[in-house]
PDB file of N, CA and C in Angstrom:
ATOM      1  N   UNK X   1    -102.475 141.260 104.144  1.00 51.00           N
ATOM      2  CA  UNK X   1    -101.589 141.216 105.274  1.00 51.00           C
ATOM      3  C   UNK X   1    -101.270 142.637 105.691  1.00 51.00           C
ATOM      4  N   UNK X   2    -101.272 142.884 106.990  1.00 51.00           N
ATOM      5  CA  UNK X   2    -100.888 144.185 107.498  1.00 51.00           C
ATOM      6  C   UNK X   2     -99.616 144.047 108.305  1.00 51.00           C
ATOM      7  N   UNK X   3     -98.806 145.070 108.269  1.00 52.00           N
ATOM      8  CA  UNK X   3     -97.592 145.098 109.062  1.00 52.00           C
ATOM      9  C   UNK X   3     -97.815 146.097 110.184  1.00 52.00           C
ATOM     10  N   UNK X   4     -97.631 145.661 111.404  1.00 49.00           N
ATOM     11  CA  UNK X   4     -97.983 146.484 112.546  1.00 49.00           C
ATOM     12  C   UNK X   4     -96.864 146.488 113.567  1.00 49.00           C
ATOM     13  N   UNK X   5     -96.682 147.620 114.198  1.00 43.00           N
ATOM     14  CA  UNK X   5     -95.801 147.709 115.344  1.00 43.00           C
ATOM     15  C   UNK X   5     -96.598 148.419 116.420  1.00 43.00           C
ATOM     16  N   UNK X   6     -97.276 147.658 117.225  1.00 44.00           N
ATOM     17  CA  UNK X   6     -98.163 148.218 118.238  1.00 44.00           C
ATOM     18  C   UNK X   6     -97.584 147.982 119.614  1.00 44.00           C
ATOM     19  N   UNK X   7     -97.507 149.026 120.438  1.00 45.00           N
ATOM     20  CA  UNK X   7     -96.939 148.857 121.777  1.00 45.00           C
ATOM     21  C   UNK X   7     -97.647 147.785 122.592  1.00 45.00           C
ATOM     22  N   UNK X   8     -98.955 147.665 122.449  1.00 45.00           N
ATOM     23  CA  UNK X   8     -99.709 146.676 123.223  1.00 45.00           C
ATOM     24  C   UNK X   8     -99.301 145.256 122.857  1.00 45.00           C
ATOM     25  N   UNK X   9     -98.795 145.057 121.658  1.00 62.00           N
ATOM     26  CA  UNK X   9     -98.437 143.722 121.200  1.00 62.00           C
ATOM     27  C   UNK X   9     -96.925 143.519 121.195  1.00 62.00           C
ATOM     28  N   UNK X  10     -96.194 144.378 121.912  1.00 86.00           N
ATOM     29  CA  UNK X  10     -94.733 144.294 121.918  1.00 86.00           C
ATOM     30  C   UNK X  10     -94.254 142.926 122.379  1.00 86.00           C
ATOM     31  N   UNK X  11     -93.166 142.532 121.804  1.00 93.00           N
ATOM     32  CA  UNK X  11     -92.529 141.275 122.187  1.00 93.00           C
ATOM     33  C   UNK X  11     -91.540 141.555 123.310  1.00 93.00           C
ATOM     34  N   UNK X  12     -91.396 140.614 124.203  1.00 92.00           N
ATOM     35  CA  UNK X  12     -90.454 140.771 125.308  1.00 92.00           C
ATOM     36  C   UNK X  12     -89.328 139.737 125.178  1.00 92.00           C
ATOM     37  N   UNK X  13     -88.370 139.846 126.059  1.00 92.00           N
ATOM     38  CA  UNK X  13     -87.263 138.893 126.056  1.00 92.00           C
ATOM     39  C   UNK X  13     -87.740 137.479 126.361  1.00 92.00           C
ATOM     40  N   UNK X  14     -88.919 137.346 126.937  1.00 95.00           N
ATOM     41  CA  UNK X  14     -89.465 136.021 127.239  1.00 95.00           C
ATOM     42  C   UNK X  14     -90.059 135.341 126.007  1.00 95.00           C
ATOM     43  N   UNK X  15     -90.354 136.106 124.951  1.00 96.00           N
ATOM     44  CA  UNK X  15     -90.903 135.531 123.717  1.00 96.00           C
ATOM     45  C   UNK X  15     -89.766 134.909 122.925  1.00 96.00           C
ATOM     46  N   UNK X  16     -89.930 133.639 122.562  1.00 97.00           N
ATOM     47  CA  UNK X  16     -88.860 132.893 121.917  1.00 97.00           C
ATOM     48  C   UNK X  16     -89.268 132.412 120.537  1.00 97.00           C
ATOM     49  N   UNK X  17     -88.303 132.373 119.632  1.00 96.00           N
ATOM     50  CA  UNK X  17     -88.509 131.906 118.260  1.00 96.00           C
ATOM     51  C   UNK X  17     -88.970 130.451 118.270  1.00 96.00           C
ATOM     52  N   UNK X  18     -90.025 130.165 117.499  1.00 96.00           N
ATOM     53  CA  UNK X  18     -90.516 128.789 117.406  1.00 96.00           C
ATOM     54  C   UNK X  18     -89.534 127.884 116.666  1.00 96.00           C
ATOM     55  N   UNK X  19     -88.630 128.470 115.895  1.00 95.00           N
ATOM     56  CA  UNK X  19     -87.682 127.663 115.129  1.00 95.00           C
ATOM     57  C   UNK X  19     -86.431 127.271 115.893  1.00 95.00           C
ATOM     58  N   UNK X  20     -85.902 128.217 116.722  1.00 96.00           N
ATOM     59  CA  UNK X  20     -84.606 127.936 117.346  1.00 96.00           C
ATOM     60  C   UNK X  20     -84.524 128.297 118.821  1.00 96.00           C
ATOM     61  N   UNK X  21     -85.519 128.979 119.340  1.00 96.00           N
ATOM     62  CA  UNK X  21     -85.504 129.332 120.749  1.00 96.00           C
ATOM     63  C   UNK X  21     -84.820 130.646 121.075  1.00 96.00           C
ATOM     64  N   UNK X  22     -84.278 131.341 120.064  1.00 95.00           N
ATOM     65  CA  UNK X  22     -83.671 132.654 120.299  1.00 95.00           C
ATOM     66  C   UNK X  22     -84.772 133.671 120.589  1.00 95.00           C
ATOM     67  N   UNK X  23     -84.389 134.865 121.038  1.00 95.00           N
ATOM     68  CA  UNK X  23     -85.389 135.893 121.317  1.00 95.00           C
ATOM     69  C   UNK X  23     -86.165 136.211 120.046  1.00 95.00           C
ATOM     70  N   UNK X  24     -87.484 136.275 120.174  1.00 96.00           N
ATOM     71  CA  UNK X  24     -88.350 136.559 119.028  1.00 96.00           C
ATOM     72  C   UNK X  24     -88.488 138.057 118.828  1.00 96.00           C
ATOM     73  N   UNK X  25     -88.416 138.489 117.575  1.00 95.00           N
ATOM     74  CA  UNK X  25     -88.615 139.880 117.206  1.00 95.00           C
ATOM     75  C   UNK X  25     -89.760 140.038 116.218  1.00 95.00           C
ATOM     76  N   UNK X  26     -90.366 138.931 115.791  1.00 96.00           N
ATOM     77  CA  UNK X  26     -91.489 138.975 114.853  1.00 96.00           C
ATOM     78  C   UNK X  26     -92.573 138.024 115.340  1.00 96.00           C
ATOM     79  N   UNK X  27     -93.817 138.539 115.367  1.00 96.00           N
ATOM     80  CA  UNK X  27     -94.992 137.715 115.690  1.00 96.00           C
ATOM     81  C   UNK X  27     -95.909 137.781 114.475  1.00 96.00           C
ATOM     82  N   UNK X  28     -96.328 136.624 113.970  1.00 96.00           N
ATOM     83  CA  UNK X  28     -97.268 136.591 112.845  1.00 96.00           C
ATOM     84  C   UNK X  28     -98.540 135.882 113.274  1.00 96.00           C
ATOM     85  N   UNK X  29     -99.663 136.454 112.884  1.00 96.00           N
ATOM     86  CA  UNK X  29    -100.958 135.821 113.128  1.00 96.00           C
ATOM     87  C   UNK X  29    -101.396 135.194 111.822  1.00 96.00           C
ATOM     88  N   UNK X  30    -101.732 133.922 111.872  1.00 96.00           N
ATOM     89  CA  UNK X  30    -102.047 133.146 110.675  1.00 96.00           C
ATOM     90  C   UNK X  30    -103.520 133.242 110.302  1.00 96.00           C
ATOM     91  N   UNK X  31    -103.808 133.177 109.009  1.00 96.00           N
ATOM     92  CA  UNK X  31    -105.178 133.171 108.498  1.00 96.00           C
ATOM     93  C   UNK X  31    -105.960 132.015 109.124  1.00 96.00           C
ATOM     94  N   UNK X  32    -105.331 130.881 109.256  1.00 94.00           N
ATOM     95  CA  UNK X  32    -105.986 129.687 109.792  1.00 94.00           C
ATOM     96  C   UNK X  32    -106.149 129.728 111.306  1.00 94.00           C
ATOM     97  N   UNK X  33    -105.611 130.769 111.937  1.00 94.00           N
ATOM     98  CA  UNK X  33    -105.661 130.883 113.386  1.00 94.00           C
ATOM     99  C   UNK X  33    -104.308 130.554 113.990  1.00 94.00           C
ATOM    100  N   UNK X  34    -104.085 131.045 115.168  1.00 95.00           N
ATOM    101  CA  UNK X  34    -102.813 130.811 115.835  1.00 95.00           C
ATOM    102  C   UNK X  34    -101.778 131.838 115.429  1.00 95.00           C
ATOM    103  N   UNK X  35    -100.618 131.706 116.009  1.00 95.00           N
ATOM    104  CA  UNK X  35     -99.540 132.628 115.710  1.00 95.00           C
ATOM    105  C   UNK X  35     -98.211 131.911 115.791  1.00 95.00           C
ATOM    106  N   UNK X  36     -97.226 132.519 115.166  1.00 97.00           N
ATOM    107  CA  UNK X  36     -95.863 132.006 115.199  1.00 97.00           C
ATOM    108  C   UNK X  36     -94.942 133.134 115.616  1.00 97.00           C
ATOM    109  N   UNK X  37     -93.855 132.787 116.299  1.00 97.00           N
ATOM    110  CA  UNK X  37     -92.837 133.746 116.698  1.00 97.00           C
ATOM    111  C   UNK X  37     -91.534 133.404 115.993  1.00 97.00           C
ATOM    112  N   UNK X  38     -90.819 134.444 115.556  1.00 97.00           N
ATOM    113  CA  UNK X  38     -89.568 134.245 114.831  1.00 97.00           C
ATOM    114  C   UNK X  38     -88.476 135.172 115.334  1.00 97.00           C
ATOM    115  N   UNK X  39     -87.252 134.687 115.342  1.00 95.00           N
ATOM    116  CA  UNK X  39     -86.096 135.561 115.510  1.00 95.00           C
ATOM    117  C   UNK X  39     -85.911 136.271 114.163  1.00 95.00           C
ATOM    118  N   UNK X  40     -85.052 137.258 114.111  1.00 94.00           N
ATOM    119  CA  UNK X  40     -84.826 137.975 112.861  1.00 94.00           C
ATOM    120  C   UNK X  40     -84.339 137.060 111.746  1.00 94.00           C
ATOM    121  N   UNK X  41     -83.451 136.140 112.082  1.00 94.00           N
ATOM    122  CA  UNK X  41     -82.891 135.213 111.084  1.00 94.00           C
ATOM    123  C   UNK X  41     -83.975 134.337 110.462  1.00 94.00           C
ATOM    124  N   UNK X  42     -84.778 133.704 111.292  1.00 96.00           N
ATOM    125  CA  UNK X  42     -85.784 132.787 110.754  1.00 96.00           C
ATOM    126  C   UNK X  42     -86.927 133.530 110.059  1.00 96.00           C
ATOM    127  N   UNK X  43     -87.266 134.749 110.490  1.00 96.00           N
ATOM    128  CA  UNK X  43     -88.273 135.512 109.760  1.00 96.00           C
ATOM    129  C   UNK X  43     -87.748 135.833 108.365  1.00 96.00           C
ATOM    130  N   UNK X  44     -86.499 136.275 108.276  1.00 94.00           N
ATOM    131  CA  UNK X  44     -85.911 136.568 106.971  1.00 94.00           C
ATOM    132  C   UNK X  44     -85.900 135.347 106.064  1.00 94.00           C
ATOM    133  N   UNK X  45     -85.700 134.204 106.650  1.00 96.00           N
ATOM    134  CA  UNK X  45     -85.629 132.962 105.884  1.00 96.00           C
ATOM    135  C   UNK X  45     -87.003 132.501 105.383  1.00 96.00           C
ATOM    136  N   UNK X  46     -88.078 132.742 106.158  1.00 96.00           N
ATOM    137  CA  UNK X  46     -89.393 132.193 105.838  1.00 96.00           C
ATOM    138  C   UNK X  46     -90.459 133.231 105.464  1.00 96.00           C
ATOM    139  N   UNK X  47     -90.127 134.512 105.513  1.00 95.00           N
ATOM    140  CA  UNK X  47     -91.118 135.575 105.311  1.00 95.00           C
ATOM    141  C   UNK X  47     -91.863 135.449 103.984  1.00 95.00           C
ATOM    142  N   UNK X  48     -91.164 135.283 102.904  1.00 96.00           N
ATOM    143  CA  UNK X  48     -91.821 135.245 101.591  1.00 96.00           C
ATOM    144  C   UNK X  48     -92.815 134.094 101.477  1.00 96.00           C
ATOM    145  N   UNK X  49     -92.458 132.946 101.982  1.00 96.00           N
ATOM    146  CA  UNK X  49     -93.357 131.785 101.905  1.00 96.00           C
ATOM    147  C   UNK X  49     -94.575 131.957 102.808  1.00 96.00           C
ATOM    148  N   UNK X  50     -94.410 132.647 103.931  1.00 94.00           N
ATOM    149  CA  UNK X  50     -95.503 132.785 104.887  1.00 94.00           C
ATOM    150  C   UNK X  50     -96.459 133.933 104.581  1.00 94.00           C
ATOM    151  N   UNK X  51     -96.002 134.957 103.887  1.00 91.00           N
ATOM    152  CA  UNK X  51     -96.829 136.148 103.672  1.00 91.00           C
ATOM    153  C   UNK X  51     -98.236 135.852 103.161  1.00 91.00           C
ATOM    154  N   UNK X  52     -98.464 134.924 102.240  1.00 94.00           N
ATOM    155  CA  UNK X  52     -99.840 134.644 101.799  1.00 94.00           C
ATOM    156  C   UNK X  52    -100.710 133.989 102.881  1.00 94.00           C
ATOM    157  N   UNK X  53    -100.096 133.461 103.933  1.00 95.00           N
ATOM    158  CA  UNK X  53    -100.824 132.733 104.976  1.00 95.00           C
ATOM    159  C   UNK X  53    -100.999 133.550 106.252  1.00 95.00           C
ATOM    160  N   UNK X  54    -100.588 134.820 106.209  1.00 95.00           N
ATOM    161  CA  UNK X  54    -100.542 135.657 107.397  1.00 95.00           C
ATOM    162  C   UNK X  54    -101.524 136.816 107.287  1.00 95.00           C
ATOM    163  N   UNK X  55    -102.216 137.125 108.387  1.00 96.00           N
ATOM    164  CA  UNK X  55    -103.130 138.273 108.404  1.00 96.00           C
ATOM    165  C   UNK X  55    -102.527 139.476 109.113  1.00 96.00           C
ATOM    166  N   UNK X  56    -101.531 139.251 109.973  1.00 94.00           N
ATOM    167  CA  UNK X  56    -100.899 140.362 110.675  1.00 94.00           C
ATOM    168  C   UNK X  56     -99.459 140.016 111.000  1.00 94.00           C
ATOM    169  N   UNK X  57     -98.591 141.016 110.866  1.00 94.00           N
ATOM    170  CA  UNK X  57     -97.184 140.857 111.212  1.00 94.00           C
ATOM    171  C   UNK X  57     -96.812 141.964 112.196  1.00 94.00           C
ATOM    172  N   UNK X  58     -96.266 141.575 113.319  1.00 94.00           N
ATOM    173  CA  UNK X  58     -95.707 142.544 114.257  1.00 94.00           C
ATOM    174  C   UNK X  58     -94.198 142.357 114.170  1.00 94.00           C
ATOM    175  N   UNK X  59     -93.556 143.313 113.525  1.00 93.00           N
ATOM    176  CA  UNK X  59     -92.131 143.202 113.212  1.00 93.00           C
ATOM    177  C   UNK X  59     -91.344 144.205 114.047  1.00 93.00           C
ATOM    178  N   UNK X  60     -90.592 143.704 114.994  1.00 93.00           N
ATOM    179  CA  UNK X  60     -89.770 144.555 115.846  1.00 93.00           C
ATOM    180  C   UNK X  60     -88.283 144.375 115.544  1.00 93.00           C
ATOM    181  N   UNK X  61     -87.955 143.884 114.361  1.00 91.00           N
ATOM    182  CA  UNK X  61     -86.548 143.683 114.013  1.00 91.00           C
ATOM    183  C   UNK X  61     -85.744 144.977 114.007  1.00 91.00           C
ATOM    184  N   UNK X  62     -86.354 146.170 113.800  1.00 87.00           N
ATOM    185  CA  UNK X  62     -85.534 147.386 113.907  1.00 87.00           C
ATOM    186  C   UNK X  62     -84.876 147.548 115.285  1.00 87.00           C
ATOM    187  N   UNK X  63     -85.433 146.907 116.305  1.00 85.00           N
ATOM    188  CA  UNK X  63     -84.818 146.954 117.637  1.00 85.00           C
ATOM    189  C   UNK X  63     -83.434 146.316 117.640  1.00 85.00           C
ATOM    190  N   UNK X  64     -83.174 145.450 116.682  1.00 83.00           N
ATOM    191  CA  UNK X  64     -81.877 144.777 116.620  1.00 83.00           C
ATOM    192  C   UNK X  64     -80.743 145.735 116.278  1.00 83.00           C
ATOM    193  N   UNK X  65     -81.068 146.830 115.612  1.00 85.00           N
ATOM    194  CA  UNK X  65     -80.029 147.766 115.191  1.00 85.00           C
ATOM    195  C   UNK X  65     -80.056 149.077 115.967  1.00 85.00           C
ATOM    196  N   UNK X  66     -80.923 149.178 116.979  1.00 75.00           N
ATOM    197  CA  UNK X  66     -80.964 150.380 117.796  1.00 75.00           C
ATOM    198  C   UNK X  66     -79.678 150.450 118.611  1.00 75.00           C
ATOM    199  N   UNK X  67     -79.174 151.667 118.747  1.00 70.00           N
ATOM    200  CA  UNK X  67     -77.971 151.887 119.547  1.00 70.00           C
ATOM    201  C   UNK X  67     -78.409 152.557 120.837  1.00 70.00           C
ATOM    202  N   UNK X  68     -78.029 151.967 121.935  1.00 66.00           N
ATOM    203  CA  UNK X  68     -78.362 152.553 123.224  1.00 66.00           C
ATOM    204  C   UNK X  68     -77.556 153.831 123.398  1.00 66.00           C
ATOM    205  N   UNK X  69     -78.223 154.876 123.844  1.00 66.00           N
ATOM    206  CA  UNK X  69     -77.513 156.143 124.042  1.00 66.00           C
ATOM    207  C   UNK X  69     -76.779 156.107 125.371  1.00 66.00           C
ATOM    208  N   UNK X  70     -75.620 156.749 125.376  1.00 62.00           N
ATOM    209  CA  UNK X  70     -74.822 156.828 126.597  1.00 62.00           C
ATOM    210  C   UNK X  70     -75.459 157.852 127.521  1.00 62.00           C
ATOM    211  N   UNK X  71     -75.422 157.606 128.825  1.00 70.00           N
ATOM    212  CA  UNK X  71     -75.974 158.584 129.741  1.00 70.00           C
ATOM    213  C   UNK X  71     -75.202 159.894 129.690  1.00 70.00           C
ATOM    214  N   UNK X  72     -75.961 160.980 129.787  1.00 70.00           N
ATOM    215  CA  UNK X  72     -75.308 162.295 129.753  1.00 70.00           C
ATOM    216  C   UNK X  72     -74.649 162.570 131.101  1.00 70.00           C
ATOM    217  N   UNK X  73     -73.500 163.191 131.029  1.00 65.00           N
ATOM    218  CA  UNK X  73     -72.778 163.513 132.268  1.00 65.00           C
ATOM    219  C   UNK X  73     -73.046 164.926 132.691  1.00 65.00           C
TER     220      UNK X  73
END
């Protein structure tokens, strides 16, 4: 399994968690084909069980803790 954060594969606000419909911050590509999208909560809940079945992880959860900078005056 590889962990990747590639700009070309960035998730947008339109990407929704397959578990609950919240904004997705993790995309996993499965060994068997296909992909799943997860919010931070559901990825944390299912990551360990899924890791053996995944070939690629695009994890953008660090975006959840980014602080927007105030505009300079």
